[in-house]
Amino acid sequence: MSGEAFPFTLSDAEWRSRLSPEQYAILRGHATERPGSCALNDEKRPGRFYCAGCGQVLFVSGGKFDSGTGWPSFTTPEDGAIGETVDRSHGMVRTEVHCATCGGHLGHVFPDGPPPTGLRYCINGIVLRFEPAG
């Protein structure tokens, strides 16, 4: 994110009051939840997944799949909802994904997903809010 300006911004104190400590650690501090620790990994109902930080629609359930990793995984984000940066932490190079509206860290995208995109958006479920369709 390196100084990138986002449409939705808050002060650090506002972020801390808006988010749970775990959400803050991930969205603002680039932490990662334990695999298998979020109920959204098993969510199979039709609906939408929103950023817990700003409410931006990030994914719809039709693109969600079980990757076996322990994190909610998706093949395709909503148009314009996700930004990407290079993550060189932990001695590797990965593509980090963040909310394009608030800049919150969501997870990473990998080129080992199923068709049609071949991508796997591996997302920390605790930073998502799910709303079932209907």
PDB file of C-alpha atoms in Angstrom:
ATOM      1  CA  MET A   1       0.000   0.000   0.000  1.00  0.00           C
ATOM      2  CA  SER A   2       3.044   2.214   0.499  1.00  0.00           C
ATOM      3  CA  GLY A   3       1.437   5.623   0.907  1.00  0.00           C
ATOM      4  CA  GLU A   4      -1.399   4.936  -1.523  1.00  0.00           C
ATOM      5  CA  ALA A   5      -4.474   7.102  -0.876  1.00  0.00           C
ATOM      6  CA  PHE A   6      -7.796   5.309  -0.414  1.00  0.00           C
ATOM      7  CA  PRO A   7     -11.360   6.669  -0.673  1.00  0.00           C
ATOM      8  CA  PHE A   8     -12.234   5.527   2.882  1.00  0.00           C
ATOM      9  CA  THR A   9      -9.826   6.588   5.615  1.00  0.00           C
ATOM     10  CA  LEU A  10      -9.922   6.741   9.404  1.00  0.00           C
ATOM     11  CA  SER A  11      -7.443   7.677  12.099  1.00  0.00           C
ATOM     12  CA  ASP A  12      -5.703   4.857  13.938  1.00  0.00           C
ATOM     13  CA  ALA A  13      -7.924   5.479  16.973  1.00  0.00           C
ATOM     14  CA  GLU A  14     -11.050   5.299  14.785  1.00  0.00           C
ATOM     15  CA  TRP A  15      -9.878   2.018  13.235  1.00  0.00           C
ATOM     16  CA  ARG A  16      -9.227   0.571  16.692  1.00  0.00           C
ATOM     17  CA  SER A  17     -12.712   1.511  17.894  1.00  0.00           C
ATOM     18  CA  ARG A  18     -14.394   0.221  14.705  1.00  0.00           C
ATOM     19  CA  LEU A  19     -12.656  -3.178  14.516  1.00  0.00           C
ATOM     20  CA  SER A  20     -12.134  -6.072  16.919  1.00  0.00           C
ATOM     21  CA  PRO A  21      -8.503  -6.526  18.029  1.00  0.00           C
ATOM     22  CA  GLU A  22      -8.146  -9.476  15.613  1.00  0.00           C
ATOM     23  CA  GLN A  23      -9.640  -7.540  12.694  1.00  0.00           C
ATOM     24  CA  TYR A  24      -7.377  -4.580  13.450  1.00  0.00           C
ATOM     25  CA  ALA A  25      -4.285  -6.830  13.565  1.00  0.00           C
ATOM     26  CA  ILE A  26      -5.097  -8.222  10.121  1.00  0.00           C
ATOM     27  CA  LEU A  27      -6.619  -5.261   8.255  1.00  0.00           C
ATOM     28  CA  ARG A  28      -4.263  -2.607   9.577  1.00  0.00           C
ATOM     29  CA  GLY A  29      -1.245  -4.670  10.724  1.00  0.00           C
ATOM     30  CA  HIS A  30      -1.026  -7.350   8.000  1.00  0.00           C
ATOM     31  CA  ALA A  31      -1.394 -10.243  10.448  1.00  0.00           C
ATOM     32  CA  THR A  32      -2.880 -13.615   9.468  1.00  0.00           C
ATOM     33  CA  GLU A  33      -5.553 -15.637  11.239  1.00  0.00           C
ATOM     34  CA  ARG A  34      -4.919 -19.279  12.092  1.00  0.00           C
ATOM     35  CA  PRO A  35      -6.067 -21.612   9.299  1.00  0.00           C
ATOM     36  CA  GLY A  36      -9.445 -23.173  10.013  1.00  0.00           C
ATOM     37  CA  SER A  37     -10.270 -20.609  12.700  1.00  0.00           C
ATOM     38  CA  CYS A  38     -13.055 -18.744  10.855  1.00  0.00           C
ATOM     39  CA  ALA A  39     -16.579 -20.084  10.322  1.00  0.00           C
ATOM     40  CA  LEU A  40     -16.748 -18.300   6.938  1.00  0.00           C
ATOM     41  CA  ASN A  41     -14.381 -20.916   5.570  1.00  0.00           C
ATOM     42  CA  ASP A  42     -17.368 -23.319   5.628  1.00  0.00           C
ATOM     43  CA  GLU A  43     -19.999 -20.802   4.435  1.00  0.00           C
ATOM     44  CA  LYS A  44     -21.822 -22.239   1.414  1.00  0.00           C
ATOM     45  CA  ARG A  45     -24.993 -20.144   1.155  1.00  0.00           C
ATOM     46  CA  PRO A  46     -25.506 -17.717  -1.741  1.00  0.00           C
ATOM     47  CA  GLY A  47     -24.556 -14.192  -0.746  1.00  0.00           C
ATOM     48  CA  ARG A  48     -21.887 -11.511  -0.669  1.00  0.00           C
ATOM     49  CA  PHE A  49     -18.705 -11.027   1.302  1.00  0.00           C
ATOM     50  CA  TYR A  50     -17.938  -7.468   2.422  1.00  0.00           C
ATOM     51  CA  CYS A  51     -14.842  -5.791   3.884  1.00  0.00           C
ATOM     52  CA  ALA A  52     -15.286  -5.622   7.658  1.00  0.00           C
ATOM     53  CA  GLY A  53     -13.408  -2.332   7.663  1.00  0.00           C
ATOM     54  CA  CYS A  54     -15.425  -0.255   5.213  1.00  0.00           C
ATOM     55  CA  GLY A  55     -18.309  -2.347   3.869  1.00  0.00           C
ATOM     56  CA  GLN A  56     -17.037  -2.650   0.280  1.00  0.00           C
ATOM     57  CA  VAL A  57     -18.402  -5.728  -1.544  1.00  0.00           C
ATOM     58  CA  LEU A  58     -15.342  -7.885  -2.228  1.00  0.00           C
ATOM     59  CA  PHE A  59     -16.607 -11.294  -3.383  1.00  0.00           C
ATOM     60  CA  VAL A  60     -19.841 -13.132  -4.199  1.00  0.00           C
ATOM     61  CA  SER A  61     -20.438 -16.709  -3.130  1.00  0.00           C
ATOM     62  CA  GLY A  62     -20.429 -18.092  -6.685  1.00  0.00           C
ATOM     63  CA  GLY A  63     -16.655 -17.599  -6.820  1.00  0.00           C
ATOM     64  CA  LYS A  64     -15.971 -19.217  -3.421  1.00  0.00           C
ATOM     65  CA  PHE A  65     -14.440 -22.694  -3.260  1.00  0.00           C
ATOM     66  CA  ASP A  66     -12.861 -25.041  -0.735  1.00  0.00           C
ATOM     67  CA  SER A  67      -9.124 -24.839  -1.340  1.00  0.00           C
ATOM     68  CA  GLY A  68      -8.258 -27.127   1.566  1.00  0.00           C
ATOM     69  CA  THR A  69      -6.025 -24.420   3.044  1.00  0.00           C
ATOM     70  CA  GLY A  70      -8.213 -23.454   6.002  1.00  0.00           C
ATOM     71  CA  TRP A  71      -8.944 -19.961   4.689  1.00  0.00           C
ATOM     72  CA  PRO A  72     -11.910 -18.792   2.602  1.00  0.00           C
ATOM     73  CA  SER A  73     -10.825 -18.906  -1.036  1.00  0.00           C
ATOM     74  CA  PHE A  74     -12.298 -17.241  -4.103  1.00  0.00           C
ATOM     75  CA  THR A  75     -11.592 -17.307  -7.839  1.00  0.00           C
ATOM     76  CA  THR A  76     -12.727 -13.777  -8.688  1.00  0.00           C
ATOM     77  CA  PRO A  77     -13.206 -10.539  -6.736  1.00  0.00           C
ATOM     78  CA  GLU A  78     -15.844  -7.990  -7.618  1.00  0.00           C
ATOM     79  CA  ASP A  79     -14.652  -5.503 -10.270  1.00  0.00           C
ATOM     80  CA  GLY A  80     -12.456  -2.811  -8.744  1.00  0.00           C
ATOM     81  CA  ALA A  81     -12.791  -4.151  -5.179  1.00  0.00           C
ATOM     82  CA  ILE A  82      -9.250  -5.490  -4.712  1.00  0.00           C
ATOM     83  CA  GLY A  83      -5.834  -3.889  -4.988  1.00  0.00           C
ATOM     84  CA  GLU A  84      -2.536  -5.761  -5.149  1.00  0.00           C
ATOM     85  CA  THR A  85       0.970  -5.115  -3.862  1.00  0.00           C
ATOM     86  CA  VAL A  86       4.176  -7.146  -3.771  1.00  0.00           C
ATOM     87  CA  ASP A  87       4.765  -8.759  -0.369  1.00  0.00           C
ATOM     88  CA  ARG A  88       8.404  -9.654   0.287  1.00  0.00           C
ATOM     89  CA  SER A  89       7.927 -10.686   3.928  1.00  0.00           C
ATOM     90  CA  HIS A  90       8.905 -14.048   5.431  1.00  0.00           C
ATOM     91  CA  GLY A  91      11.688 -14.629   2.885  1.00  0.00           C
ATOM     92  CA  MET A  92       9.354 -15.052  -0.106  1.00  0.00           C
ATOM     93  CA  VAL A  93       7.671 -12.979  -2.786  1.00  0.00           C
ATOM     94  CA  ARG A  94       3.864 -13.107  -2.861  1.00  0.00           C
ATOM     95  CA  THR A  95       1.044 -10.926  -4.149  1.00  0.00           C
ATOM     96  CA  GLU A  96      -0.810  -9.305  -1.263  1.00  0.00           C
ATOM     97  CA  VAL A  97      -4.420  -8.275  -1.788  1.00  0.00           C
ATOM     98  CA  HIS A  98      -6.074  -5.380  -0.031  1.00  0.00           C
ATOM     99  CA  CYS A  99      -9.440  -3.644  -0.107  1.00  0.00           C
ATOM    100  CA  ALA A 100      -9.338  -1.000  -2.829  1.00  0.00           C
ATOM    101  CA  THR A 101     -11.632   1.247  -0.773  1.00  0.00           C
ATOM    102  CA  CYS A 102      -9.924   1.311   2.653  1.00  0.00           C
ATOM    103  CA  GLY A 103      -6.560  -0.344   1.976  1.00  0.00           C
ATOM    104  CA  GLY A 104      -7.140  -3.063   4.573  1.00  0.00           C
ATOM    105  CA  HIS A 105      -4.989  -6.183   4.229  1.00  0.00           C
ATOM    106  CA  LEU A 106      -7.136  -9.154   3.197  1.00  0.00           C
ATOM    107  CA  GLY A 107      -4.707 -11.938   2.301  1.00  0.00           C
ATOM    108  CA  HIS A 108      -2.881 -13.066  -0.835  1.00  0.00           C
ATOM    109  CA  VAL A 109      -3.622 -14.270  -4.359  1.00  0.00           C
ATOM    110  CA  PHE A 110      -1.905 -17.321  -5.822  1.00  0.00           C
ATOM    111  CA  PRO A 111      -1.859 -18.745  -9.392  1.00  0.00           C
ATOM    112  CA  ASP A 112      -2.998 -22.226  -8.300  1.00  0.00           C
ATOM    113  CA  GLY A 113      -6.786 -21.854  -8.302  1.00  0.00           C
ATOM    114  CA  PRO A 114      -9.436 -23.632 -10.342  1.00  0.00           C
ATOM    115  CA  PRO A 115     -10.880 -22.528 -13.683  1.00  0.00           C
ATOM    116  CA  PRO A 116     -12.011 -20.171 -15.000  1.00  0.00           C
ATOM    117  CA  THR A 117      -9.378 -17.780 -13.586  1.00  0.00           C
ATOM    118  CA  GLY A 118      -6.720 -20.160 -12.270  1.00  0.00           C
ATOM    119  CA  LEU A 119      -6.422 -17.797  -9.288  1.00  0.00           C
ATOM    120  CA  ARG A 120      -6.889 -18.469  -5.578  1.00  0.00           C
ATOM    121  CA  TYR A 121      -7.688 -15.411  -3.497  1.00  0.00           C
ATOM    122  CA  CYS A 122      -6.787 -16.728  -0.046  1.00  0.00           C
ATOM    123  CA  ILE A 123      -8.564 -14.383   2.375  1.00  0.00           C
ATOM    124  CA  ASN A 124      -8.561 -13.974   6.154  1.00  0.00           C
ATOM    125  CA  GLY A 125     -12.194 -14.715   6.970  1.00  0.00           C
ATOM    126  CA  ILE A 126     -12.307 -12.575  10.101  1.00  0.00           C
ATOM    127  CA  VAL A 127     -11.965  -9.448   7.946  1.00  0.00           C
ATOM    128  CA  LEU A 128     -15.014 -10.408   5.888  1.00  0.00           C
ATOM    129  CA  ARG A 129     -18.678  -9.824   6.693  1.00  0.00           C
ATOM    130  CA  PHE A 130     -21.083 -12.231   4.980  1.00  0.00           C
ATOM    131  CA  GLU A 131     -24.652 -11.361   4.035  1.00  0.00           C
ATOM    132  CA  PRO A 132     -26.797 -14.166   2.629  1.00  0.00           C
ATOM    133  CA  ALA A 133     -28.778 -13.455  -0.556  1.00  0.00           C
ATOM    134  CA  GLY A 134     -32.477 -12.831  -0.416  1.00  0.00           C
TER     135      GLY A 134
END
